[in-house]
Short mmCIF file of C-alpha atoms in Angstrom, two decimals:
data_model
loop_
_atom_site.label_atom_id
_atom_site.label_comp_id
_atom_site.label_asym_id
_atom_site.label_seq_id
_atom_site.Cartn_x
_atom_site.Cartn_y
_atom_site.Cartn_z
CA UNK A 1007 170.49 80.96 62.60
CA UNK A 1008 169.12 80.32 66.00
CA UNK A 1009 169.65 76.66 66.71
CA UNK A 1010 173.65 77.80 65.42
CA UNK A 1011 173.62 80.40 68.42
CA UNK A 1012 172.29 78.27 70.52
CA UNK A 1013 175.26 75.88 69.33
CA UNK A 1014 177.49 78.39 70.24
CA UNK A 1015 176.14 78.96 73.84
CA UNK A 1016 176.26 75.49 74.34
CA UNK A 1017 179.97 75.59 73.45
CA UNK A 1018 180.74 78.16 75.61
CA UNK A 1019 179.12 76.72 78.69
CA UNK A 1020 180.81 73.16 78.71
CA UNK A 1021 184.35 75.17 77.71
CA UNK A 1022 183.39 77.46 81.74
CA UNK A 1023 182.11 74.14 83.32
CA UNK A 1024 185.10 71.80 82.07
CA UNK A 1025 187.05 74.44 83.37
CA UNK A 1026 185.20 75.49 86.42
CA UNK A 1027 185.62 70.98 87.18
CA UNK A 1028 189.00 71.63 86.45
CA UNK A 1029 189.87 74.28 88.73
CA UNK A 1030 187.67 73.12 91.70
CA UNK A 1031 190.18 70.69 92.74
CA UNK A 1032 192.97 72.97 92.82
CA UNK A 1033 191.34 74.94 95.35
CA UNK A 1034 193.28 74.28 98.70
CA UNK A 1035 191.63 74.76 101.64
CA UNK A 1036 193.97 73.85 104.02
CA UNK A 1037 196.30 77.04 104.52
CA UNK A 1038 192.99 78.66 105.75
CA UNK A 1039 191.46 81.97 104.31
CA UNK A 1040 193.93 83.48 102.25
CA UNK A 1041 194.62 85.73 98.97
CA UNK A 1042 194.79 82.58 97.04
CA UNK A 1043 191.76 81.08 98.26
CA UNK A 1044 189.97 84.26 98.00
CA UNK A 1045 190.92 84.56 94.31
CA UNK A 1046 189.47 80.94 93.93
CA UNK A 1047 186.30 81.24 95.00
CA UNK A 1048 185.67 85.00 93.54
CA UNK A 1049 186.83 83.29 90.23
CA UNK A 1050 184.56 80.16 90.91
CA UNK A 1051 181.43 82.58 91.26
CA UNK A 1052 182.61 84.36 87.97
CA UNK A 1053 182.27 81.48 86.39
CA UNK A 1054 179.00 79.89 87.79
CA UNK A 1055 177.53 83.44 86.52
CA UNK A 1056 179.06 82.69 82.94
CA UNK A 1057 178.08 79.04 83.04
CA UNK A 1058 174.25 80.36 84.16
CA UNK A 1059 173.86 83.08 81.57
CA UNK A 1060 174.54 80.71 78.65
CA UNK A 1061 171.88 78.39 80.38
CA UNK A 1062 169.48 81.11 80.92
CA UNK A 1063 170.02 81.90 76.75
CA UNK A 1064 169.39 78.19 75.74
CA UNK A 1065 167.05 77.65 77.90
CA UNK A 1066 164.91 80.16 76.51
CA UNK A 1067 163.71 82.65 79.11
CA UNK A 1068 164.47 85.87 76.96
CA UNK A 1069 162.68 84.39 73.86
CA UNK A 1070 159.68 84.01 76.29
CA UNK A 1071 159.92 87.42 77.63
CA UNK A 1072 160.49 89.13 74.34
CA UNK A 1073 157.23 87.16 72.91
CA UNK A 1074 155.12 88.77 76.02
CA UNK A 1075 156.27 92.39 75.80
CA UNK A 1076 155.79 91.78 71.50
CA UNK A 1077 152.22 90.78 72.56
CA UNK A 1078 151.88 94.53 75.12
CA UNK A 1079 153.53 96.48 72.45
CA UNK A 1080 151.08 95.20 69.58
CA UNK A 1081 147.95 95.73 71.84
CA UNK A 1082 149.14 99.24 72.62
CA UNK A 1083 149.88 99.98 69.01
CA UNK A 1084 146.13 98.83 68.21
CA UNK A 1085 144.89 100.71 70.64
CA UNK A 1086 146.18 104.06 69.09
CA UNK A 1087 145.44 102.92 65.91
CA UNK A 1088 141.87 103.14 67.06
CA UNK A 1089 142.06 106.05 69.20
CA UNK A 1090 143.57 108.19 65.98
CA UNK A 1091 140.70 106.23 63.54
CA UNK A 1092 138.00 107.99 66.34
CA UNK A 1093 139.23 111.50 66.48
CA UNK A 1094 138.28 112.34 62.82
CA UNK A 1095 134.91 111.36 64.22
CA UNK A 1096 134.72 113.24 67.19
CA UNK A 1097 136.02 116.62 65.57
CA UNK A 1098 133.25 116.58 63.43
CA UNK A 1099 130.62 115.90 66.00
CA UNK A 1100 132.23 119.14 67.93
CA UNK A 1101 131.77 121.41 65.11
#
């Protein structure tokens, strides 16, 4: 199931780069800033985020992350495990 996702994100990142290489050349320049030229760069950076977020999912970096925080969470949840297996313990010392 993963390495099909990963497929997938692959997909959609050369479909925003082949188009991103496409549009680049259209750009023009030469009438100086403009609405049109505004439009192509604001749509440029659009898709530079798009073509970067599918990178940053097959590259990995969330699988990483959400391996550490697993790791925090399942320390935490053995450290009230043991906290709740002592307080039987010290309630009886107390009485």
């Amino acid at each position: 199931m993963k390495k099909r996702n990963k497929f997938k994100h692959v997909i959609y990142m050369l479909a925003a780069l082949a188009m991103l290489l496409y549009a680049l050349p259209q750009l023009s320049f030469q009438n100086g800033p403009g609405w049109v030229l505004g439009f192509g760069v604001v749509w440029c950076i659009f898709a530079f985020l798009v073509i970067a977020s599918h990178l940053h999912f097959i590259i990995g970096v969330d699988e990483e992350k959400h391996k550490r925080l697993e790791a925090v969470r399942k320390h935490k949840l053995e450290q009230w495990q043991s906290k709740w297996k002592d307080e039987p313990a010290r309630v009886s010392q107390r009485s």
